[in-house]
């Protein structure tokens, strides 16, 4: 009986450490404010927009503001499906999604003709 309890306690401790590690890693990605480290993951966590397969990227991060430009690989991504899955709104031939949260403000613009996805993300210091 004692071995069973020690085994269960060990498994519970391992699971708690695993959960804590994943949570900490997610927080590191969410808090990252750079173009080099976890750029796409950071954008996806903050905006809820999926960044699919891309053919090129350009990013600038300065003074709590990040502007990233991606060209989506239209050979592997169905653009119409991408638009509907990410709940974009059509505004003057561009697909837009924007929001202001307690941690950040963002505007995502997708140009269907050029397959350009531009993310303008401003981090708020809380």
Coordinates of N, CA, C and O in Angstrom, one line a residue:
X1 N 0.8 -1.2 0.0 CA 0.0 0.0 0.0 C 0.9 1.3 0.0 O 0.5 2.2 -0.7
X2 N 2.0 1.2 0.8 CA 2.8 2.4 0.8 C 3.5 2.7 -0.5 O 3.6 3.8 -0.9
X3 N 3.9 1.6 -1.2 CA 4.5 1.8 -2.6 C 3.5 2.4 -3.6 O 3.8 3.2 -4.4
X4 N 2.2 2.0 -3.4 CA 1.2 2.5 -4.3 C 1.0 4.0 -4.1 O 0.9 4.8 -5.0
X5 N 0.9 4.4 -2.8 CA 0.8 5.8 -2.5 C 2.0 6.7 -3.0 O 1.8 7.8 -3.5
X6 N 3.2 6.1 -2.8 CA 4.4 6.8 -3.3 C 4.4 6.9 -4.8 O 4.7 8.0 -5.3
X7 N 3.9 5.9 -5.4 CA 3.8 5.9 -6.9 C 2.8 6.9 -7.4 O 3.1 7.7 -8.3
X8 N 1.7 6.9 -6.8 CA 0.6 7.9 -7.1 C 1.1 9.3 -6.9 O 0.9 10.3 -7.7
X9 N 1.8 9.6 -5.7 CA 2.3 10.9 -5.4 C 3.3 11.3 -6.4 O 3.4 12.5 -6.8
X10 N 4.2 10.4 -6.8 CA 5.2 10.7 -7.8 C 4.6 11.1 -9.1 O 5.0 12.0 -9.8
X11 N 3.6 10.3 -9.5 CA 2.9 10.6 -10.8 C 2.2 12.0 -10.7 O 2.2 12.8 -11.7
X12 N 1.5 12.3 -9.6 CA 0.9 13.5 -9.4 C 1.8 14.7 -9.5 O 1.6 15.7 -10.1
X13 N 3.0 14.5 -8.8 CA 4.0 15.6 -8.8 C 4.6 15.8 -10.2 O 4.7 16.9 -10.7
X14 N 4.8 14.7 -11.0 CA 5.3 14.8 -12.3 C 4.3 15.5 -13.2 O 4.6 16.4 -14.0
X15 N 3.0 15.2 -13.1 CA 1.9 15.9 -13.9 C 1.9 17.3 -13.5 O 1.7 18.2 -14.4
X16 N 2.0 17.7 -12.2 CA 1.9 19.1 -11.9 C 3.1 19.9 -12.4 O 3.0 21.0 -12.9
X17 N 4.3 19.2 -12.4 CA 5.5 19.9 -12.9 C 5.4 20.0 -14.5 O 5.8 21.1 -15.0
X18 N 4.8 19.0 -15.1 CA 4.6 19.1 -16.6 C 3.7 20.2 -16.9 O 3.9 21.0 -17.8
X19 N 2.5 20.3 -16.2 CA 1.6 21.4 -16.4 C 2.2 22.7 -16.2 O 2.0 23.7 -17.0
X20 N 2.9 22.9 -15.1 CA 3.6 24.1 -14.8 C 4.6 24.5 -15.8 O 4.7 25.7 -16.2
X21 N 5.3 23.6 -16.4 CA 6.3 23.8 -17.4 C 5.6 24.3 -18.7 O 6.1 25.3 -19.3
X22 N 4.6 23.7 -19.1 CA 3.8 24.1 -20.3 C 3.2 25.5 -20.1 O 3.3 26.3 -21.0
X23 N 2.7 25.7 -18.9 CA 2.1 27.0 -18.6 C 3.2 28.1 -18.7 O 2.9 29.2 -19.3
X24 N 4.3 27.9 -18.1 CA 5.4 28.8 -18.1 C 5.9 29.1 -19.5 O 6.2 30.2 -19.9
X25 N 6.0 28.0 -20.3 CA 6.5 28.2 -21.7 C 5.5 29.0 -22.5 O 5.9 29.9 -23.3
X26 N 4.2 28.8 -22.3 CA 3.2 29.6 -23.0 C 3.2 31.0 -22.6 O 3.1 31.9 -23.4
X27 N 3.5 31.3 -21.3 CA 3.6 32.7 -20.8 C 4.9 33.4 -21.4 O 4.8 34.5 -21.8
X28 N 6.0 32.6 -21.6 CA 7.2 33.2 -22.2 C 6.9 33.6 -23.6 O 7.2 34.7 -24.1
X29 N 6.2 32.7 -24.4 CA 5.8 33.0 -25.8 C 4.9 34.2 -25.8 O 5.1 35.1 -26.6
X30 N 3.9 34.3 -24.9 CA 2.9 35.3 -24.9 C 3.5 36.7 -24.6 O 3.2 37.7 -25.2
X31 N 4.5 36.7 -23.7 CA 5.1 37.9 -23.3 C 6.3 38.4 -24.2 O 6.8 39.5 -24.1
X32 N 6.7 37.5 -25.1 CA 7.8 37.8 -26.0 C 7.4 39.0 -26.9 O 6.4 39.1 -27.5
X33 N 8.4 40.0 -27.0 CA 8.1 41.2 -27.8 C 9.3 41.3 -28.8 O 9.9 42.4 -28.8
X34 N 9.5 40.3 -29.6 CA 10.6 40.4 -30.6 C 10.2 39.8 -31.9 O 9.2 39.0 -31.9
X35 N 10.9 40.0 -32.9 CA 10.7 39.4 -34.2 C 11.4 38.1 -34.4 O 11.1 37.3 -35.2
X36 N 12.5 37.9 -33.6 CA 13.3 36.8 -33.7 C 12.8 35.6 -33.0 O 12.8 34.5 -33.5
X37 N 12.3 35.7 -31.8 CA 11.9 34.6 -30.9 C 10.4 34.4 -30.8 O 9.7 35.3 -30.3
X38 N 9.9 33.4 -31.4 CA 8.4 33.0 -31.2 C 7.5 34.1 -31.9 O 6.4 34.3 -31.4
X39 N 7.9 34.7 -33.0 CA 7.1 35.7 -33.6 C 5.7 35.3 -34.0 O 4.7 35.9 -33.6
X40 N 5.7 34.2 -34.7 CA 4.4 33.7 -35.2 C 3.5 33.2 -34.0 O 2.3 33.5 -34.0
X41 N 4.1 32.5 -33.1 CA 3.4 32.0 -32.0 C 2.8 33.1 -31.1 O 1.7 33.0 -30.7
X42 N 3.6 34.1 -30.9 CA 3.2 35.3 -30.1 C 2.0 36.0 -30.8 O 1.0 36.3 -30.1
X43 N 2.1 36.1 -32.1 CA 1.0 36.8 -32.9 C -0.3 35.9 -32.8 O -1.4 36.4 -32.5
X44 N -0.1 34.6 -32.9 CA -1.3 33.7 -32.9 C -1.9 33.7 -31.5 O -3.2 33.8 -31.4
X45 N -1.1 33.7 -30.4 CA -1.7 33.8 -29.1 C -2.4 35.1 -28.8 O -3.5 35.1 -28.2
X46 N -1.8 36.2 -29.2 CA -2.4 37.5 -28.9 C -3.6 37.9 -29.8 O -4.5 38.6 -29.3
X47 N -3.6 37.4 -31.0 CA -4.7 37.8 -32.0 C -5.8 36.7 -32.2 O -6.9 37.0 -32.6
X48 N -5.4 35.5 -32.0 CA -6.3 34.4 -32.3 C -6.4 34.1 -33.8 O -7.2 33.2 -34.2
X49 N -5.5 34.7 -34.5 CA -5.4 34.5 -36.0 C -4.4 33.4 -36.2 O -3.3 33.5 -35.7
X50 N -4.7 32.4 -37.1 CA -3.7 31.4 -37.4 C -2.8 32.0 -38.6 O -3.3 32.5 -39.5
X51 N -1.5 31.9 -38.4 CA -0.6 32.2 -39.5 C -0.2 30.9 -40.2 O 0.5 30.1 -39.6
X52 N -0.7 30.7 -41.4 CA -0.5 29.4 -42.1 C 0.9 29.3 -42.7 O 1.7 30.2 -42.4
X53 N 1.0 28.4 -43.6 CA 2.3 28.3 -44.4 C 2.6 29.6 -45.1 O 1.7 30.2 -45.7
X54 N 3.8 30.1 -45.0 CA 4.1 31.4 -45.6 C 5.3 31.2 -46.5 O 6.1 30.3 -46.4
X55 N 5.4 32.1 -47.5 CA 6.6 32.0 -48.4 C 7.6 33.1 -48.1 O 8.8 33.0 -48.4
X56 N 7.2 34.2 -47.3 CA 8.2 35.2 -46.9 C 7.6 35.9 -45.7 O 6.4 35.9 -45.4
X57 N 8.5 36.5 -45.0 CA 8.1 37.3 -43.8 C 9.0 38.5 -43.6 O 10.2 38.5 -44.0
X58 N 8.5 39.5 -43.0 CA 9.2 40.8 -42.7 C 8.6 41.3 -41.4 O 7.4 41.3 -41.2
X59 N 9.5 41.7 -40.5 CA 9.0 42.1 -39.2 C 9.9 43.2 -38.6 O 11.1 43.2 -38.8
X60 N 9.2 44.1 -37.9 CA 9.9 45.2 -37.2 C 9.2 45.4 -35.9 O 8.0 45.5 -35.8
X61 N 10.0 45.4 -34.8 CA 9.5 45.5 -33.5 C 10.3 46.7 -32.8 O 11.5 46.7 -32.7
X62 N 9.5 47.7 -32.3 CA 10.1 48.9 -31.7 C 9.1 49.5 -30.8 O 8.0 49.7 -31.2
X63 N 9.6 49.9 -29.6 CA 8.8 50.6 -28.6 C 7.4 50.0 -28.4 O 6.4 50.7 -28.6
X64 N 7.3 48.8 -28.0 CA 6.1 48.1 -27.7 C 5.1 47.9 -28.9 O 4.0 47.7 -28.7
X65 N 5.7 48.0 -30.1 CA 4.9 47.9 -31.3 C 5.6 46.9 -32.2 O 6.8 47.1 -32.5
X66 N 4.8 45.9 -32.7 CA 5.4 45.0 -33.7 C 4.5 45.0 -35.0 O 3.3 44.9 -34.9
X67 N 5.2 45.2 -36.1 CA 4.5 45.1 -37.4 C 5.1 44.0 -38.2 O 6.3 44.0 -38.5
X68 N 4.3 42.9 -38.4 CA 4.8 41.8 -39.2 C 4.1 41.6 -40.5 O 2.8 41.7 -40.5
X69 N 4.8 41.3 -41.5 CA 4.2 41.1 -42.8 C 4.5 39.7 -43.3 O 5.7 39.4 -43.4
X70 N 3.5 39.0 -43.7 CA 3.7 37.6 -44.1 C 3.1 37.5 -45.5 O 2.0 38.1 -45.8
X71 N 3.7 36.7 -46.4 CA 3.1 36.4 -47.7 C 2.7 34.9 -47.6 O 3.6 34.1 -47.4
X72 N 1.4 34.7 -47.6 CA 0.9 33.3 -47.5 C 1.2 32.5 -48.7 O 1.0 33.0 -49.8
X73 N 1.6 31.3 -48.5 CA 1.9 30.3 -49.6 C 0.6 29.8 -50.2 O -0.1 28.9 -49.6
X74 N 0.1 30.4 -51.3 CA -1.2 30.0 -51.8 C -1.2 28.6 -52.5 O -2.3 28.1 -52.9
X75 N 0.0 28.1 -52.7 CA 0.0 26.7 -53.2 C -0.4 25.7 -52.2 O -0.9 24.6 -52.5
X76 N -0.3 26.0 -50.9 CA -0.7 25.1 -49.8 C -1.9 25.5 -49.0 O -2.4 24.8 -48.2
X77 N -2.3 26.8 -49.1 CA -3.3 27.4 -48.3 C -4.5 27.8 -49.2 O -4.3 28.5 -50.1
X78 N -5.7 27.3 -48.8 CA -6.9 27.7 -49.5 C -7.3 29.0 -48.9 O -7.7 29.1 -47.7
X79 N -7.2 30.1 -49.6 CA -7.3 31.5 -49.1 C -8.8 31.7 -48.6 O -9.0 32.3 -47.6
X80 N -9.8 31.2 -49.4 CA -11.2 31.4 -49.0 C -11.5 30.7 -47.6 O -12.1 31.3 -46.8
X81 N -10.9 29.5 -47.5 CA -11.1 28.8 -46.2 C -10.4 29.5 -45.1 O -10.9 29.6 -44.0
X82 N -9.2 30.1 -45.4 CA -8.4 30.8 -44.4 C -9.2 32.0 -43.9 O -9.3 32.3 -42.7
X83 N -9.8 32.7 -44.8 CA -10.6 33.9 -44.5 C -11.8 33.6 -43.6 O -12.0 34.2 -42.5
X84 N -12.5 32.5 -43.9 CA -13.7 32.2 -43.1 C -13.3 31.6 -41.8 O -14.0 31.8 -40.8
X85 N -12.2 30.8 -41.7 CA -11.8 30.3 -40.4 C -11.3 31.3 -39.4 O -11.4 31.1 -38.2
X86 N -10.9 32.4 -39.9 CA -10.3 33.5 -39.0 C -11.2 34.6 -38.8 O -10.8 35.6 -38.2
X87 N -12.5 34.5 -39.2 CA -13.5 35.6 -39.0 C -13.1 37.0 -39.4 O -13.3 37.9 -38.7
X88 N -12.5 37.1 -40.6 CA -12.2 38.4 -41.1 C -13.4 39.1 -41.6 O -14.4 38.5 -42.0
X89 N -13.4 40.5 -41.6 CA -14.5 41.3 -42.1 C -14.0 42.0 -43.3 O -12.9 42.6 -43.3
X90 N -14.8 42.0 -44.4 CA -14.4 42.6 -45.6 C -14.6 44.1 -45.5 O -15.7 44.6 -45.2
X91 N -13.5 44.9 -45.7 CA -13.5 46.3 -45.7 C -12.7 46.8 -46.9 O -11.5 46.7 -46.9
X92 N -13.3 47.4 -47.9 CA -12.7 48.0 -49.1 C -11.7 47.0 -49.7 O -10.5 47.3 -49.8
X93 N -12.1 45.8 -50.1 CA -11.3 44.8 -50.7 C -10.2 44.2 -49.8 O -9.3 43.5 -50.3
X94 N -10.2 44.5 -48.6 CA -9.2 43.9 -47.6 C -10.0 43.2 -46.5 O -11.1 43.7 -46.2
X95 N -9.4 42.2 -46.0 CA -10.1 41.4 -44.9 C -9.4 41.9 -43.6 O -8.2 41.8 -43.5
X96 N -10.2 42.3 -42.7 CA -9.6 42.9 -41.4 C -10.2 42.2 -40.2 O -11.4 41.8 -40.2
X97 N -9.3 42.1 -39.2 CA -9.8 41.7 -37.9 C -9.0 42.6 -36.9 O -7.7 42.6 -37.0
X98 N -9.7 43.2 -35.9 CA -9.0 44.1 -35.0 C -9.7 43.9 -33.6 O -10.9 43.6 -33.5
X99 N -8.9 44.2 -32.6 CA -9.4 44.2 -31.2 C -8.5 45.0 -30.3 O -7.3 45.1 -30.6
X100 N -9.1 45.4 -29.2 CA -8.3 46.1 -28.1 C -8.6 45.3 -26.8 O -9.7 45.3 -26.3
X101 N -7.5 44.6 -26.3 CA -7.7 43.9 -25.1 C -6.9 44.6 -24.0 O -6.2 45.6 -24.2
X102 N -6.9 44.0 -22.8 CA -6.2 44.6 -21.7 C -4.7 44.5 -21.8 O -4.0 45.3 -21.3
X103 N -4.2 43.5 -22.7 CA -2.8 43.3 -22.8 C -2.2 43.9 -24.1 O -1.0 44.1 -24.2
X104 N -3.1 44.0 -25.1 CA -2.6 44.5 -26.4 C -3.7 45.0 -27.3 O -4.9 44.7 -27.1
X105 N -3.3 45.7 -28.3 CA -4.2 46.2 -29.4 C -3.7 45.7 -30.7 O -2.5 45.7 -30.9
X106 N -4.5 45.1 -31.5 CA -4.0 44.6 -32.8 C -5.0 44.9 -34.0 O -6.2 45.1 -33.7
X107 N -4.4 45.0 -35.1 CA -5.2 45.1 -36.4 C -4.5 44.1 -37.3 O -3.3 44.3 -37.6
X108 N -5.2 43.2 -37.9 CA -4.7 42.2 -38.8 C -5.4 42.5 -40.2 O -6.6 42.6 -40.2
X109 N -4.6 42.7 -41.2 CA -5.2 43.0 -42.5 C -4.7 41.9 -43.5 O -3.5 41.7 -43.6
X110 N -5.6 41.3 -44.2 CA -5.3 40.3 -45.2 C -5.7 40.8 -46.6 O -6.9 41.1 -46.8
X111 N -4.8 40.8 -47.5 CA -5.1 41.2 -48.9 C -5.2 39.9 -49.7 O -4.2 39.2 -50.0
X112 N -6.3 39.6 -50.2 CA -6.6 38.3 -50.9 C -5.9 38.3 -52.2 O -5.4 37.2 -52.7
X113 N -5.8 39.4 -52.9 CA -5.1 39.4 -54.2 C -3.6 39.2 -54.1 O -3.1 38.5 -55.0
X114 N -3.0 39.7 -53.1 CA -1.5 39.6 -53.0 C -1.1 38.5 -52.0 O 0.1 38.2 -51.9
X115 N -2.1 38.0 -51.3 CA -1.9 37.0 -50.2 C -1.0 37.5 -49.1 O -0.3 36.8 -48.4
X116 N -1.0 38.9 -48.9 CA -0.2 39.5 -47.8 C -1.1 39.6 -46.5 O -2.2 40.0 -46.6
X117 N -0.5 39.2 -45.4 CA -1.1 39.2 -44.1 C -0.2 40.2 -43.3 O 0.9 39.9 -43.1
X118 N -0.8 41.3 -42.9 CA -0.1 42.3 -42.1 C -0.7 42.4 -40.7 O -1.9 42.6 -40.6
X119 N 0.2 42.2 -39.7 CA -0.2 42.3 -38.3 C 0.4 43.5 -37.7 O 1.6 43.6 -37.7
X120 N -0.4 44.4 -37.2 CA 0.1 45.5 -36.4 C -0.4 45.3 -35.0 O -1.6 45.4 -34.6
X121 N 0.6 45.0 -34.1 CA 0.4 44.6 -32.7 C 1.0 45.6 -31.8 O 2.2 45.8 -31.9
X122 N 0.3 46.2 -30.9 CA 0.8 47.1 -29.9 C 0.6 46.5 -28.5 O -0.5 46.1 -28.1
X123 N 1.8 46.3 -27.8 CA 1.8 45.7 -26.5 C 1.5 46.8 -25.4 O 2.0 47.9 -25.5
X124 N 0.6 46.5 -24.5 CA 0.3 47.4 -23.4 C 1.1 47.0 -22.2 O 1.2 45.8 -21.9
X125 N 1.7 47.9 -21.5 CA 2.4 47.6 -20.2 C 1.4 47.5 -19.1 O 0.9 48.5 -18.7
X126 N 1.3 46.4 -18.5 CA 0.3 46.2 -17.4 C 1.1 46.0 -16.1 O 2.0 45.3 -16.0

